[in-house]
PDB file of C-alpha atoms in Angstrom:
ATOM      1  CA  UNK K   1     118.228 132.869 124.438  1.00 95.00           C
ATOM      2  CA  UNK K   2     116.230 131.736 121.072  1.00 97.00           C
ATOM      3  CA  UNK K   3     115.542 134.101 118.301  1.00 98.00           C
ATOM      4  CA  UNK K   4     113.430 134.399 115.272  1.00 98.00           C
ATOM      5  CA  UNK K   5     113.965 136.202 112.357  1.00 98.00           C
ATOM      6  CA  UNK K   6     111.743 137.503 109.567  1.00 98.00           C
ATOM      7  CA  UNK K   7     113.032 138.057 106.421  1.00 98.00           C
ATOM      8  CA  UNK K   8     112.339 137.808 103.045  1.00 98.00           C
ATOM      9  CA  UNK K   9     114.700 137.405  99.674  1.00 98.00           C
ATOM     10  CA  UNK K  10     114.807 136.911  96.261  1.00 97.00           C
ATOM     11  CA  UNK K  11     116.077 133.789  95.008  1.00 96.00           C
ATOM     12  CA  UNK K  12     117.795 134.477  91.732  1.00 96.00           C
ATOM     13  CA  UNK K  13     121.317 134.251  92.961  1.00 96.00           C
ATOM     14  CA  UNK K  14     120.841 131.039  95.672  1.00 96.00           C
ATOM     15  CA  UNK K  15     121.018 127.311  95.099  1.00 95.00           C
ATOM     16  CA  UNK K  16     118.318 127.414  97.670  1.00 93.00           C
ATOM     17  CA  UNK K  17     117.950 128.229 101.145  1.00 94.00           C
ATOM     18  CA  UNK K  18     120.474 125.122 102.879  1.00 92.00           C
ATOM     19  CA  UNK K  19     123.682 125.320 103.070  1.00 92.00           C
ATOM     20  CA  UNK K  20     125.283 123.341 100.305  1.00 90.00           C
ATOM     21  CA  UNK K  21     129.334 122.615 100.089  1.00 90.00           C
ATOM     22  CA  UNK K  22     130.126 124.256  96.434  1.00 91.00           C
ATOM     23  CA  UNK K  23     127.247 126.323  96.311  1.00 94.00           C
ATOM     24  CA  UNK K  24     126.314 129.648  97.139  1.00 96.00           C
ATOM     25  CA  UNK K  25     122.847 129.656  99.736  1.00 97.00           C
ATOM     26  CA  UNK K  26     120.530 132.817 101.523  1.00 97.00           C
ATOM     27  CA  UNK K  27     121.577 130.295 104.667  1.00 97.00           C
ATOM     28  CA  UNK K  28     125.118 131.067 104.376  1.00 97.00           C
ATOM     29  CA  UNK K  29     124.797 134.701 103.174  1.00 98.00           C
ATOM     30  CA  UNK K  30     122.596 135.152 106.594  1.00 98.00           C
ATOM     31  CA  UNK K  31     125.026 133.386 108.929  1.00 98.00           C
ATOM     32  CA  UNK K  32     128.313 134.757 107.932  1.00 97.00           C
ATOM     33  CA  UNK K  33     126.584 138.514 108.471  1.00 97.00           C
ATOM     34  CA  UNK K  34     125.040 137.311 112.182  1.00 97.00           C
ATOM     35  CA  UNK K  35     128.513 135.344 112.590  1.00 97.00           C
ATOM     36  CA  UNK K  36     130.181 138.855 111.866  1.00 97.00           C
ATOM     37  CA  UNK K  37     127.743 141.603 113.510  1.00 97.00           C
ATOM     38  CA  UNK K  38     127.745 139.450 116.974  1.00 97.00           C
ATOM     39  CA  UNK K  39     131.671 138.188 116.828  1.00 96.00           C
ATOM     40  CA  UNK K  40     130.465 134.418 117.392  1.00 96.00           C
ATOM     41  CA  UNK K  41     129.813 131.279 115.276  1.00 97.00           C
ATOM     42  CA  UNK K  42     125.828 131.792 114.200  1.00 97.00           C
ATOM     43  CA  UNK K  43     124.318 128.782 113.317  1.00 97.00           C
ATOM     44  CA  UNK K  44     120.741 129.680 112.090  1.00 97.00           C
ATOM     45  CA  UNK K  45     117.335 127.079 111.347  1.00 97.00           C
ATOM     46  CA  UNK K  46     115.046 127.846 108.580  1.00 96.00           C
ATOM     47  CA  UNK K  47     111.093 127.823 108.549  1.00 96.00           C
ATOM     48  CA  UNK K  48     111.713 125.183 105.645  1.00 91.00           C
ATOM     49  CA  UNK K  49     113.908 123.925 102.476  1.00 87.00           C
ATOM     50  CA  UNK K  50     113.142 126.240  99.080  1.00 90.00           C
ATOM     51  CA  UNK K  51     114.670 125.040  96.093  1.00 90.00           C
ATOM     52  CA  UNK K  52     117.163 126.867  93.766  1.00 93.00           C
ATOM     53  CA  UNK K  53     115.539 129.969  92.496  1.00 95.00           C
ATOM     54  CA  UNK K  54     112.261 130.254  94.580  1.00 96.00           C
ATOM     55  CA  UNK K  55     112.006 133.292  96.451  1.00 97.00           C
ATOM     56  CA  UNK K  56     110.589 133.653 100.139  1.00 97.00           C
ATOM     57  CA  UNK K  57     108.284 137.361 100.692  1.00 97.00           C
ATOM     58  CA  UNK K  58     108.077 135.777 104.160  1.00 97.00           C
ATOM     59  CA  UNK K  59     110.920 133.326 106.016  1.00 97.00           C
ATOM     60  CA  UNK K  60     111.747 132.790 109.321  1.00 98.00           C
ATOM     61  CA  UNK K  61     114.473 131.034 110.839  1.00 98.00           C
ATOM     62  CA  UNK K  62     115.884 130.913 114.331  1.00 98.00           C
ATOM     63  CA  UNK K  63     119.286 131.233 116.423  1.00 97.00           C
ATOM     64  CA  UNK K  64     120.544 130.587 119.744  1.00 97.00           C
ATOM     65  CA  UNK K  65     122.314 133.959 121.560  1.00 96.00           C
ATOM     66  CA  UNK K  66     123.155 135.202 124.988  1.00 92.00           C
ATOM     67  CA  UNK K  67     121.751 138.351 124.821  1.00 91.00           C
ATOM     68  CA  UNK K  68     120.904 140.940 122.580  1.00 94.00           C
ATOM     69  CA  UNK K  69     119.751 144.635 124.044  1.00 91.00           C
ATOM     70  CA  UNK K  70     118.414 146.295 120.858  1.00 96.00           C
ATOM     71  CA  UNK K  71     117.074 143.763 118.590  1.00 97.00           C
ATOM     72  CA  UNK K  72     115.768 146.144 116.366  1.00 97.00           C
ATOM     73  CA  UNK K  73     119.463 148.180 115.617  1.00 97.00           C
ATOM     74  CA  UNK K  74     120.501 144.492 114.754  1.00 97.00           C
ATOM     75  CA  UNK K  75     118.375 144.056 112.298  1.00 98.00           C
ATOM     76  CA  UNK K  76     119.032 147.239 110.524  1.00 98.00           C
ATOM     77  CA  UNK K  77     122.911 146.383 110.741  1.00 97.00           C
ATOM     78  CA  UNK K  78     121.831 143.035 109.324  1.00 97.00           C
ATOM     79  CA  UNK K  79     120.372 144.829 106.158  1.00 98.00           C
ATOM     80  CA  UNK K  80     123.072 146.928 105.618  1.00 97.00           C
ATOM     81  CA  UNK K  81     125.587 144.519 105.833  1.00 96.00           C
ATOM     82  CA  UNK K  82     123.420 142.072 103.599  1.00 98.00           C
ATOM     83  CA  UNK K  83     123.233 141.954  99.739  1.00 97.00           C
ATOM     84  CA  UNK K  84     120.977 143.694  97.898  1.00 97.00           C
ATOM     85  CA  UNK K  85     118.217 140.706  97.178  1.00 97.00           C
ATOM     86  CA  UNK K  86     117.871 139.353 101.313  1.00 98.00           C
ATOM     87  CA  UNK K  87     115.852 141.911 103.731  1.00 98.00           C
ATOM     88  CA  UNK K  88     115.754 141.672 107.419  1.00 98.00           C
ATOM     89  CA  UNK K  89     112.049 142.289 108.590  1.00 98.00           C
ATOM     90  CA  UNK K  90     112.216 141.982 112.457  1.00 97.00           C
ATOM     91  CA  UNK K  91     114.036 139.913 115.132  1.00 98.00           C
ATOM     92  CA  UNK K  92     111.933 138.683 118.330  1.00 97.00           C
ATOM     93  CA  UNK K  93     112.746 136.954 121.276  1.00 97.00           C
ATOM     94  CA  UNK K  94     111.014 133.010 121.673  1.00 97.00           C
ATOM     95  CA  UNK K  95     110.318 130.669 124.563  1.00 96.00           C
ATOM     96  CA  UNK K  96     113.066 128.298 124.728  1.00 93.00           C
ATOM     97  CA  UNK K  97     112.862 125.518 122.331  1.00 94.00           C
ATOM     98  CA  UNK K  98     110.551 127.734 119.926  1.00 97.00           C
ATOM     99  CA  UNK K  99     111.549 125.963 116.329  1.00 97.00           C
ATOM    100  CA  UNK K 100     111.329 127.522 112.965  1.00 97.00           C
ATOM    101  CA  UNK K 101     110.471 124.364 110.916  1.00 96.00           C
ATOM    102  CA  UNK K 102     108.585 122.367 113.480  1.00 96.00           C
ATOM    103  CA  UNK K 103     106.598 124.985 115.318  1.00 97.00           C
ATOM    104  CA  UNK K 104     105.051 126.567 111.871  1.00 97.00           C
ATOM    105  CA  UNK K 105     101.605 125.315 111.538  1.00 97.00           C
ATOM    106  CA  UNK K 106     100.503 126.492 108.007  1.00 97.00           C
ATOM    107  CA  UNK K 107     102.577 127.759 104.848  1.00 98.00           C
ATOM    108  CA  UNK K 108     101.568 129.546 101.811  1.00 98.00           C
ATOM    109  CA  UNK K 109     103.152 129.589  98.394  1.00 98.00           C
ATOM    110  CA  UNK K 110     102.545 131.751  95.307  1.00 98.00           C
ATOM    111  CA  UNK K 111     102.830 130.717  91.704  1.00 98.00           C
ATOM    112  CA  UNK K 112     102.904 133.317  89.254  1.00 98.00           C
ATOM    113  CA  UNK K 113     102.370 132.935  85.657  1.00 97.00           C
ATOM    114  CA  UNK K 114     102.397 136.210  82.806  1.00 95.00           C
ATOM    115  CA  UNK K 115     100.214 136.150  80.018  1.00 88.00           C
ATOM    116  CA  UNK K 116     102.828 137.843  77.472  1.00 91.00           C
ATOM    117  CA  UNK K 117     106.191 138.227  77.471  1.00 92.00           C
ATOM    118  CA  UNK K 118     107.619 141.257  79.143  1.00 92.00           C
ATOM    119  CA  UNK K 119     110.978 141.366  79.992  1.00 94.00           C
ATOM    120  CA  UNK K 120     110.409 143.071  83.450  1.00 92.00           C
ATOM    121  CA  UNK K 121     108.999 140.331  84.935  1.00 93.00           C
ATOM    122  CA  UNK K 122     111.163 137.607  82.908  1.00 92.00           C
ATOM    123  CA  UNK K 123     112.953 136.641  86.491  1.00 93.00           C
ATOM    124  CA  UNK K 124     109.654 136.925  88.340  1.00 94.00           C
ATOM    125  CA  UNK K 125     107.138 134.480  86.663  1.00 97.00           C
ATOM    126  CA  UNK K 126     106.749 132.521  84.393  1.00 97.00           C
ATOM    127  CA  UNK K 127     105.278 132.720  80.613  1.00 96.00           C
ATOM    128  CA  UNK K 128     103.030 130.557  79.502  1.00 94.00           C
ATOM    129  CA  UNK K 129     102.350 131.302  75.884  1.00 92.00           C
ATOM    130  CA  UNK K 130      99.273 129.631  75.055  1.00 93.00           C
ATOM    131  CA  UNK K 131      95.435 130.756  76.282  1.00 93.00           C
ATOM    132  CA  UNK K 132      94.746 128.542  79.637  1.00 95.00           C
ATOM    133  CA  UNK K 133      91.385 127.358  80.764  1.00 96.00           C
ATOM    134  CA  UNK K 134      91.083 129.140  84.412  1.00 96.00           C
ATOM    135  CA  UNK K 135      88.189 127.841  84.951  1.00 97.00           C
ATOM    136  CA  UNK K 136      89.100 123.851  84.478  1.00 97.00           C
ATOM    137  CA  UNK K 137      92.104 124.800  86.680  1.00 98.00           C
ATOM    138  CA  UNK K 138      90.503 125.784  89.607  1.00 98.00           C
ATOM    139  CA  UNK K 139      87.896 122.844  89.466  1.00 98.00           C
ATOM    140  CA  UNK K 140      90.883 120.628  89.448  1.00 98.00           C
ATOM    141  CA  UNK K 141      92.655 122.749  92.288  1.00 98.00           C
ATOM    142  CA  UNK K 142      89.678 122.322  94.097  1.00 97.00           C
ATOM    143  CA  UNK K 143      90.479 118.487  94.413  1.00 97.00           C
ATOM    144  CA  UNK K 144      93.596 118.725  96.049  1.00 98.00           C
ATOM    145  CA  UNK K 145      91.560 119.387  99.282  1.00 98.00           C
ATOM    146  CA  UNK K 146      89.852 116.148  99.162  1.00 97.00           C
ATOM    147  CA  UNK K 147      93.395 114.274  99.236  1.00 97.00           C
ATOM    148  CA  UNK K 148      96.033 114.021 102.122  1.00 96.00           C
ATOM    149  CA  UNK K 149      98.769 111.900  99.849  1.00 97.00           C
ATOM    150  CA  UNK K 150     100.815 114.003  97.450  1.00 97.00           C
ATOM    151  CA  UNK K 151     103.365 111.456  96.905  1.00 95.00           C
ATOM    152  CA  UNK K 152     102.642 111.613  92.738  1.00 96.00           C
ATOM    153  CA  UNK K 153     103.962 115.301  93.507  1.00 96.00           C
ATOM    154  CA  UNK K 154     107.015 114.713  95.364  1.00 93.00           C
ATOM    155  CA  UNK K 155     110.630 114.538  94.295  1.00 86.00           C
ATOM    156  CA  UNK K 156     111.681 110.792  93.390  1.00 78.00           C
ATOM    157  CA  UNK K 157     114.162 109.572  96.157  1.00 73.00           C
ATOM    158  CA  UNK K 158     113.177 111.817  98.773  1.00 75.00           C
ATOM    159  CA  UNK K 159     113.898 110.559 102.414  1.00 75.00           C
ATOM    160  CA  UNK K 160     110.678 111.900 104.102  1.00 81.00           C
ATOM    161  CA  UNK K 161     108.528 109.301 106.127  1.00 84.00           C
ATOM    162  CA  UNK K 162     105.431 110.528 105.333  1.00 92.00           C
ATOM    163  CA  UNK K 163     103.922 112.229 101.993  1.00 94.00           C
ATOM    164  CA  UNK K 164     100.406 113.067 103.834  1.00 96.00           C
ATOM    165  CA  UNK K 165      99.812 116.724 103.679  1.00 97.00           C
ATOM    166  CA  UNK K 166      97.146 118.875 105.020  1.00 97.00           C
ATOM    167  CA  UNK K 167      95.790 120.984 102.047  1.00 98.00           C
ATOM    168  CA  UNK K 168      93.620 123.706 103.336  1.00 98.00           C
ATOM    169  CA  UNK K 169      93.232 126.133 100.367  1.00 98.00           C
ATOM    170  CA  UNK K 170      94.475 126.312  96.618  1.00 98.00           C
ATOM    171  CA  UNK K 171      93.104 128.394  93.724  1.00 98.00           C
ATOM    172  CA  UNK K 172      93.878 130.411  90.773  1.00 98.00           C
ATOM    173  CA  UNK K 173      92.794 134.130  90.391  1.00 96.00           C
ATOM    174  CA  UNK K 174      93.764 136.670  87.698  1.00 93.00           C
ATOM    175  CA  UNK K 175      95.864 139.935  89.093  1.00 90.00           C
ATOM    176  CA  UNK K 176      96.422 142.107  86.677  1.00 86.00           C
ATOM    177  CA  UNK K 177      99.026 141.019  83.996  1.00 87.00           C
ATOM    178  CA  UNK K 178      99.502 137.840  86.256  1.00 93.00           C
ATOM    179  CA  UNK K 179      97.691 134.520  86.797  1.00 95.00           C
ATOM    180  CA  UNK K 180      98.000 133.710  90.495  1.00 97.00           C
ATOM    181  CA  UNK K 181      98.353 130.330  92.012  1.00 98.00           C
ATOM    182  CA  UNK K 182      97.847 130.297  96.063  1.00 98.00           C
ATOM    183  CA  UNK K 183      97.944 127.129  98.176  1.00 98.00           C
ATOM    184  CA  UNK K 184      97.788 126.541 101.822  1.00 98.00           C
ATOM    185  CA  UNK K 185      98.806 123.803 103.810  1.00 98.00           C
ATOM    186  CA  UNK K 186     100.494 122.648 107.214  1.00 97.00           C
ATOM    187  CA  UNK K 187     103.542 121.712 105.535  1.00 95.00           C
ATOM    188  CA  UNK K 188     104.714 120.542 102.069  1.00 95.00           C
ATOM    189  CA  UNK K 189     106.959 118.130  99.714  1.00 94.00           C
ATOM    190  CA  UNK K 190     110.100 118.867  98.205  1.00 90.00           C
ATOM    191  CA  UNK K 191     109.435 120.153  94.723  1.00 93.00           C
ATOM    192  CA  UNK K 192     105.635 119.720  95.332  1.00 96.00           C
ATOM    193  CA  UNK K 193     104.182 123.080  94.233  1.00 97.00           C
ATOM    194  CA  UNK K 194     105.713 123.452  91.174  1.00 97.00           C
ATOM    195  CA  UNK K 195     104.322 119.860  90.407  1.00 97.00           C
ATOM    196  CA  UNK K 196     101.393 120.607  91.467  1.00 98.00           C
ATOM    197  CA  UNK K 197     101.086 124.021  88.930  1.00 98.00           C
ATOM    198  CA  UNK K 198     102.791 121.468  86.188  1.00 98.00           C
ATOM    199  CA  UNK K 199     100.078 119.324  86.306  1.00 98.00           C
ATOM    200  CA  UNK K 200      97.595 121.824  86.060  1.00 98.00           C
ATOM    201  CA  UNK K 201      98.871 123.838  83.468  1.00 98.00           C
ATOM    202  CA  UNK K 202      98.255 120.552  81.845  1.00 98.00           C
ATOM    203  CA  UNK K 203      94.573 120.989  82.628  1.00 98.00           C
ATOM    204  CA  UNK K 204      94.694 124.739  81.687  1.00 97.00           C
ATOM    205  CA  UNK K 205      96.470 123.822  78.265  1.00 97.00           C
ATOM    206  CA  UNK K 206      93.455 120.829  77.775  1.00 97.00           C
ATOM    207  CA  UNK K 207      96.490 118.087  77.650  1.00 97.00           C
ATOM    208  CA  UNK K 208      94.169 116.545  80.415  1.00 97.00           C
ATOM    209  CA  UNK K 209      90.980 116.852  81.615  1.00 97.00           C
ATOM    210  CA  UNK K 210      90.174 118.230  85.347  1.00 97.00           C
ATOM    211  CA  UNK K 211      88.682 114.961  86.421  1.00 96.00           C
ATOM    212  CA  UNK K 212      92.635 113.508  85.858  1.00 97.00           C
ATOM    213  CA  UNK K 213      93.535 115.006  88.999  1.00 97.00           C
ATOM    214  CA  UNK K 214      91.752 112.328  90.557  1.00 97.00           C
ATOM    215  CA  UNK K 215      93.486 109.434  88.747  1.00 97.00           C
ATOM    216  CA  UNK K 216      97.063 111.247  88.987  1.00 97.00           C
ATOM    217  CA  UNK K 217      96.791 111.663  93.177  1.00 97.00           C
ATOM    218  CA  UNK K 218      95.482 107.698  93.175  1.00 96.00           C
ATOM    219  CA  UNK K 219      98.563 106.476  91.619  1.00 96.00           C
ATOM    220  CA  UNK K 220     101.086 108.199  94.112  1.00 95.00           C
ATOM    221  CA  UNK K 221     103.570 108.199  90.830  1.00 95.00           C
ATOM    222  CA  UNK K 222     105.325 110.881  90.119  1.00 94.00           C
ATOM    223  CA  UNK K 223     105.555 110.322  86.440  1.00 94.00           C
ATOM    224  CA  UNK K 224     101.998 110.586  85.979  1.00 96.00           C
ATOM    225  CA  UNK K 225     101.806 114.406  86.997  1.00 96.00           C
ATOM    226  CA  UNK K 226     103.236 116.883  85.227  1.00 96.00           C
ATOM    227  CA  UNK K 227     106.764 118.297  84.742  1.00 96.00           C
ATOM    228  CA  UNK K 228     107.846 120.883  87.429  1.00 96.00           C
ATOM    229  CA  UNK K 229     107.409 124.407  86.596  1.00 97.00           C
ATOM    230  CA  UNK K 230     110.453 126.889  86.894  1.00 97.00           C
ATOM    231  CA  UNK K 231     111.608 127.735  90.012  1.00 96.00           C
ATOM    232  CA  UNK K 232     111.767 131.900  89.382  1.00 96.00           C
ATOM    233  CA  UNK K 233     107.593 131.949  89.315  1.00 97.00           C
ATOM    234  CA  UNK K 234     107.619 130.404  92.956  1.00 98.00           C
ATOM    235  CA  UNK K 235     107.258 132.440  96.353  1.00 98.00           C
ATOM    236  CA  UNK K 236     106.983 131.379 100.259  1.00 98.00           C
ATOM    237  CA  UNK K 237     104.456 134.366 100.878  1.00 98.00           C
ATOM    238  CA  UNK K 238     103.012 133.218 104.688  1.00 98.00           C
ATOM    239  CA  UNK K 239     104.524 130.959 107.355  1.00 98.00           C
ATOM    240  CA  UNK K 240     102.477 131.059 110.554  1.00 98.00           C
ATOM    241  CA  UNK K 241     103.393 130.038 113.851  1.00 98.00           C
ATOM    242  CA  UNK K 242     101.482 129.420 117.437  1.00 97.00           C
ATOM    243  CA  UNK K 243     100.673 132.527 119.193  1.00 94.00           C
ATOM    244  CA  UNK K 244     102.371 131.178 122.676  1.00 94.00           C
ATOM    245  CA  UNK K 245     106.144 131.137 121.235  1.00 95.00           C
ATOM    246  CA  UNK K 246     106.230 134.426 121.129  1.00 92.00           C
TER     247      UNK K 246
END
């Protein structure tokens, strides 16, 4: 039978979430404690790639198992056999061939950003330490709907056949002592968001104007966007999935 699980972790301690040969990964972490708690080789599939650093308030991956009677006593033997910084939310049972990359249908990331420097959230967000233009930012946000190409925002050298992307909402809004990035879309480029926030920081720090965003998409060259932003400010806050694979 097919599984999904929900969980969520912080990314501090990962080079990401794929498995990697001389590095340590939340994909390994999680299959050596299923491998252990159900005395089998667990081979799990993530909802999607996050880079080294970027934390996930909401992941999914799946796994193939003969049966399992209490899915929910799993999960809490998942969580205490886990570390500290990756938490087990639930475990369900999918139609066959139910897949946690290709069957999600929309993502959302966060982007946080502090406006002084407080050591509490140093691993958290990031600090920008010059006044930003909010305003300019979201007008230039606001653009990325009216596109479908991101390939000026995607990692140079990537192997992906198609850098068309289905933008659906992204915006800035102040919470607090954060400024808050949000954008929604079917799925996304390797290193894309924090390009994305790069380039309009640029905007927000009046290096550029908001009408650049324009010219920058039209050139589908990386180097004419902005530099990626740390990892530690990014999160994977929604993945959503078809109602029927459930």
């Amino acid at each position: 039978m097919r599984y999904f699980i929900q969980f969520s972790y912080f990314g501090k301690a990962y080079h990401g979430w794929q498995n990697q040969p001389n590095a340590i990964t939340v994909q390994e972490v999680l299959e050596k404690a299923l491998s252990t708690l159900l005395r089998d080789k667990i081979d799990v599939v993530g909802a999607g790639r996050t880079d080294a650093g970027v934390h996930a308030k909401q992941m999914f991956c799946h796994f193939d198992f003969d049966s399992i009677d209490d899915k929910k006593d799993l999960a809490y033997r998942l969580n205490a056999f886990l570390p500290d910084d990756i938490a087990v939310q639930e475990i369900r049972t999918v139609v066959d061939g139910a897949h946690a990359r290709f069957d999600a249908i929309e993502r959302t990331y966060e982007y946080w950003l502090v406006r002084e420097k407080d050591p509490f959230l140093f691993d958290y967000a990031h600090w920008v330490k010059h006044p930003l233009d909010l305003p300019a930012m979201n007008e230039a946000a606001k653009m990325l709907l009216e596109y479908t190409d991101f390939e000026c925002f995607s990692k140079s050298n990537t192997d992906v056949k198609t850098f068309n992307c289905d933008v659906r909402q992204a915006y800035w809004e102040a919470r607090a002592d954060k400024w808050v990035f949000t954008i929604t879309a079917d799925r996304f480029l390797r290193n894309m968001v924090r390009a994305v926030v790069g380039t309009l920081l640029d905007v927000g720090l009046k290096k550029i104007k908001s009408e650049d965003m324009h010219r920058i998409i039209a050139s589908k060259d990386r180097s004419e966007a902005g530099v990626s932003v740390p990892a530690k400010g990014l999160y994977l806050t929604k993945v959503i999935y078809p109602k029927d694979i459930f």
